[in-house]
Coordinates of C-alpha atoms in Angstrom, one line a residue:
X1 CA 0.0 0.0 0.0
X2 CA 1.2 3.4 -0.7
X3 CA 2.9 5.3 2.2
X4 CA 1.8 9.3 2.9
X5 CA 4.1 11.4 5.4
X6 CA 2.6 14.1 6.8
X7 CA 5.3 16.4 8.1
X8 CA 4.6 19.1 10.4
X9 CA 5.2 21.8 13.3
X10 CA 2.5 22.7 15.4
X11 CA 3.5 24.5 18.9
X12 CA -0.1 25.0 20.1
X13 CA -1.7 22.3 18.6
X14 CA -3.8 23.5 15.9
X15 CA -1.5 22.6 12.9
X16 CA -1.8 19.1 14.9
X17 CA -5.2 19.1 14.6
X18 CA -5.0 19.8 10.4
X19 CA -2.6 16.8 10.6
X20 CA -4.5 14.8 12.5
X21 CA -7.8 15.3 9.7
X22 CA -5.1 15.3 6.5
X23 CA -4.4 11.3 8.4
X24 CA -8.4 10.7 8.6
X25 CA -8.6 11.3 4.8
X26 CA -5.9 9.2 3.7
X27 CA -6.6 6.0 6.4
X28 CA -7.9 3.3 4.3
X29 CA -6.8 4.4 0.9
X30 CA -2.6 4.5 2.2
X31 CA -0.4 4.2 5.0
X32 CA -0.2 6.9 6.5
X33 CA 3.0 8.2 8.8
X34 CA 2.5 10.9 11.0
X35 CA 6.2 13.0 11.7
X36 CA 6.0 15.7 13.7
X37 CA 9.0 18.1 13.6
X38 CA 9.4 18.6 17.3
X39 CA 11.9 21.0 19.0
X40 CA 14.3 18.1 19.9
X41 CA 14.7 17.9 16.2
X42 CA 16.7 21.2 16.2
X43 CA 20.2 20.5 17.6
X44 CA 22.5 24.0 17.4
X45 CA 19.6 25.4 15.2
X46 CA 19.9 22.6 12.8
X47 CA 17.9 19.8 12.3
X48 CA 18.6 16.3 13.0
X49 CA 15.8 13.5 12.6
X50 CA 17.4 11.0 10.6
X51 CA 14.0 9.0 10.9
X52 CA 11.8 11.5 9.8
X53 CA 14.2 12.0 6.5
X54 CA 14.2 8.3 6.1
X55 CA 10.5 8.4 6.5
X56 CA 10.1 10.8 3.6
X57 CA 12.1 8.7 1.1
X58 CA 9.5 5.6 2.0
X59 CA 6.5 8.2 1.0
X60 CA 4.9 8.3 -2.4
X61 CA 3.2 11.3 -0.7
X62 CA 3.7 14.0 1.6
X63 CA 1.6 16.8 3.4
X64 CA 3.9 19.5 4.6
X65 CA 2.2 21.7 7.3
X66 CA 3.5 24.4 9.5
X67 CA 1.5 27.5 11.0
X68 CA 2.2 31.5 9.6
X69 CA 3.9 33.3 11.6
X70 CA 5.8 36.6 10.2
X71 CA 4.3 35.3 6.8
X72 CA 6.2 32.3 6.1
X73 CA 6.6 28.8 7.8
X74 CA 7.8 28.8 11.5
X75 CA 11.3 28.3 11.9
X76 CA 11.5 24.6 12.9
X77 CA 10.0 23.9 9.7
X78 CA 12.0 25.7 7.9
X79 CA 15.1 24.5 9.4
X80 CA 13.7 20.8 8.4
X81 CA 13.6 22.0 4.7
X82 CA 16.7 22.8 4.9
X83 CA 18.5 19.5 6.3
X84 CA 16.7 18.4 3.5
X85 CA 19.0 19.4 1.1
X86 CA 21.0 16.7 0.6
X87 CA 18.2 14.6 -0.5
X88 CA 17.9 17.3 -2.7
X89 CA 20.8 17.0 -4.5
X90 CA 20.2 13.1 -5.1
X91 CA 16.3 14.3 -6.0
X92 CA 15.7 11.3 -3.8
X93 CA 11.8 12.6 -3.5
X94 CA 11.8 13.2 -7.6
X95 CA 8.4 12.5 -8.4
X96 CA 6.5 12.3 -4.9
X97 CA 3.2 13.8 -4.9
X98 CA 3.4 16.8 -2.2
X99 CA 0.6 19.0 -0.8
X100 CA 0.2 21.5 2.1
X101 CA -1.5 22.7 4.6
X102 CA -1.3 25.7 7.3
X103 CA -3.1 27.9 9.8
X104 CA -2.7 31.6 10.9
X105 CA -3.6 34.1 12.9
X106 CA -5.7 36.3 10.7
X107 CA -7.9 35.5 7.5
X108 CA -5.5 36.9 5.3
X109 CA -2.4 36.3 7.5
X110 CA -0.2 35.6 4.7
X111 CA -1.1 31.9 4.5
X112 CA -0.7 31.8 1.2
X113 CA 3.0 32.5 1.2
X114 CA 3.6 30.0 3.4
X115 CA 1.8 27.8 0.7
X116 CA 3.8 28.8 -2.0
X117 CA 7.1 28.0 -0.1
X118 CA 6.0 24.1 0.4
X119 CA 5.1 24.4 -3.3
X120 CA 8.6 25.6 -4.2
X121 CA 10.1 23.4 -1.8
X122 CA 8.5 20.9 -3.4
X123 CA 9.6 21.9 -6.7
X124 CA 13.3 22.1 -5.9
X125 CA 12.6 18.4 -4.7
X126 CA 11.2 17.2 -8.4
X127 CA 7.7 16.3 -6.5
X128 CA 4.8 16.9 -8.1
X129 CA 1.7 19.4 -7.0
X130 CA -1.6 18.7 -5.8
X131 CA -3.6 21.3 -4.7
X132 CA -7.0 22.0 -3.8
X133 CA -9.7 21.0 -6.6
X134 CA -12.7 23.1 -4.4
X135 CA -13.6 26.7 -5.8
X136 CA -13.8 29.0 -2.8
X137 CA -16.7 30.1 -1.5
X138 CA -18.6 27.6 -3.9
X139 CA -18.8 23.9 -2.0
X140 CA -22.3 23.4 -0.3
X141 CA -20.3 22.0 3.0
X142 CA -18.4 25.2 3.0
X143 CA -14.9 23.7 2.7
X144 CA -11.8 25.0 1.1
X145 CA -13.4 28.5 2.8
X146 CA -10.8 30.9 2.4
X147 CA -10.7 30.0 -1.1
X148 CA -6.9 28.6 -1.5
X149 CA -6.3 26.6 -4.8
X150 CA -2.8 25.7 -4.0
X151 CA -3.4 24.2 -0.6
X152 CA -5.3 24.5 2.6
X153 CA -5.3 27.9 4.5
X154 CA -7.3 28.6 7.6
X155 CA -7.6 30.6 11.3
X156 CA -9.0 30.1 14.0
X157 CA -12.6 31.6 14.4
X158 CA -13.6 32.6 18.5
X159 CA -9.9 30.6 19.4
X160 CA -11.0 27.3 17.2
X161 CA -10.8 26.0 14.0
X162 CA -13.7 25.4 11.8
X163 CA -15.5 22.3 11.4
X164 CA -15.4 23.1 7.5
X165 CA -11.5 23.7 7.6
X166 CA -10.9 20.2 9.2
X167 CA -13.4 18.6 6.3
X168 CA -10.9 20.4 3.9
X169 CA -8.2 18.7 5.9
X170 CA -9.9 15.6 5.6
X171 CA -10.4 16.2 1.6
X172 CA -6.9 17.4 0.9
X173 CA -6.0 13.9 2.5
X174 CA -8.3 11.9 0.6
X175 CA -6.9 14.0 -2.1
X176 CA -3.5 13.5 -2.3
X177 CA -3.9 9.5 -1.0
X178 CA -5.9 8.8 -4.0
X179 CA -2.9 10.7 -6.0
X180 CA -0.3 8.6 -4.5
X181 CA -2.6 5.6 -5.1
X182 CA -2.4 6.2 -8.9
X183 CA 1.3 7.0 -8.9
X184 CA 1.8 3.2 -7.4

């Protein structure tokens, strides 16, 4: 059965929660690996989870996911993407199907660029893009709400996140599983 990663920072939890419903959308139709970039992971402000890495090469598909802040990915994040350069230069994920996913602090809290970065680094990788297939603003359950083609973007609403954000979670997942299933 295929494998999906879904590789993330969350410090508060609700990044964890996206994760955790990107995982509910892919059960059944992959494996599904759940790698949580964790402060441990940054050792002298690089990071070192050898695992994690080795997880990522098993994947046919990954989720990257990481909250806004200061309109880009946090910092632990980052610092993953960038140990992950020497896969890079083998292009050891060439051809992966990669997604993303992330939450901010305002409705237009520069999610987005965030988004494009996991797209880029995804790029530089030689994976392959799947985004969103749900018009904003135009599905009946009110998912993919903020309207983001490229991958899911959210805030919390009164300090929680909306059912209908966790439903796009759910659909990105079952999204990019049934992607990974046809790459197989």
């Amino acid at each position: 059965m295929p494998l999906l990663a879904i590789v993330y920072f969350s410090i508060t939890g609700t990044t964890d929660k996206l994760a955790h419903a990107v995982a509910c959308g892919a059960n059944g139709i992959v494996d599904v690996a759940r790698c949580r970039i964790t402060g441990n992971d940054i050792v002298s402000g690089r990071f070192q989870n050898e695992s994690l890495l080795e997880t990522i090469d098993r994947a046919d598909a990954v989720a990257f996911g990481s909250p806004t802040y200061m309109g880009g990915p946090a910092a632990q994040f980052k610092a993953f993407a960038d140990a992950s350069s020497d896969r890079w230069s083998q292009q050891r994920w060439a051809n992966k199907i990669a997604a993303g996913f992330t939450t901010g602090a305002c409705a237009n809290g520069d999610q987005l660029h965030t988004l494009t970065y996991f797209s880029i680094l995804a790029a530089q990788h030689g994976m392959l893009w799947c985004g969103l297939d749900i018009p904003g603003g135009e599905d009946p359950g009110g998912r993919n709400r903020l309207g983001s083609q490229v991958g899911l973007a959210t805030h919390l609403v009164e300090d929680a996140l909306p059912e209908s954000d966790l439903s796009t979670a759910e659909y990105l997942g079952q999204r990019l599983a049934r992607m990974a299933g046809r790459k197989s």
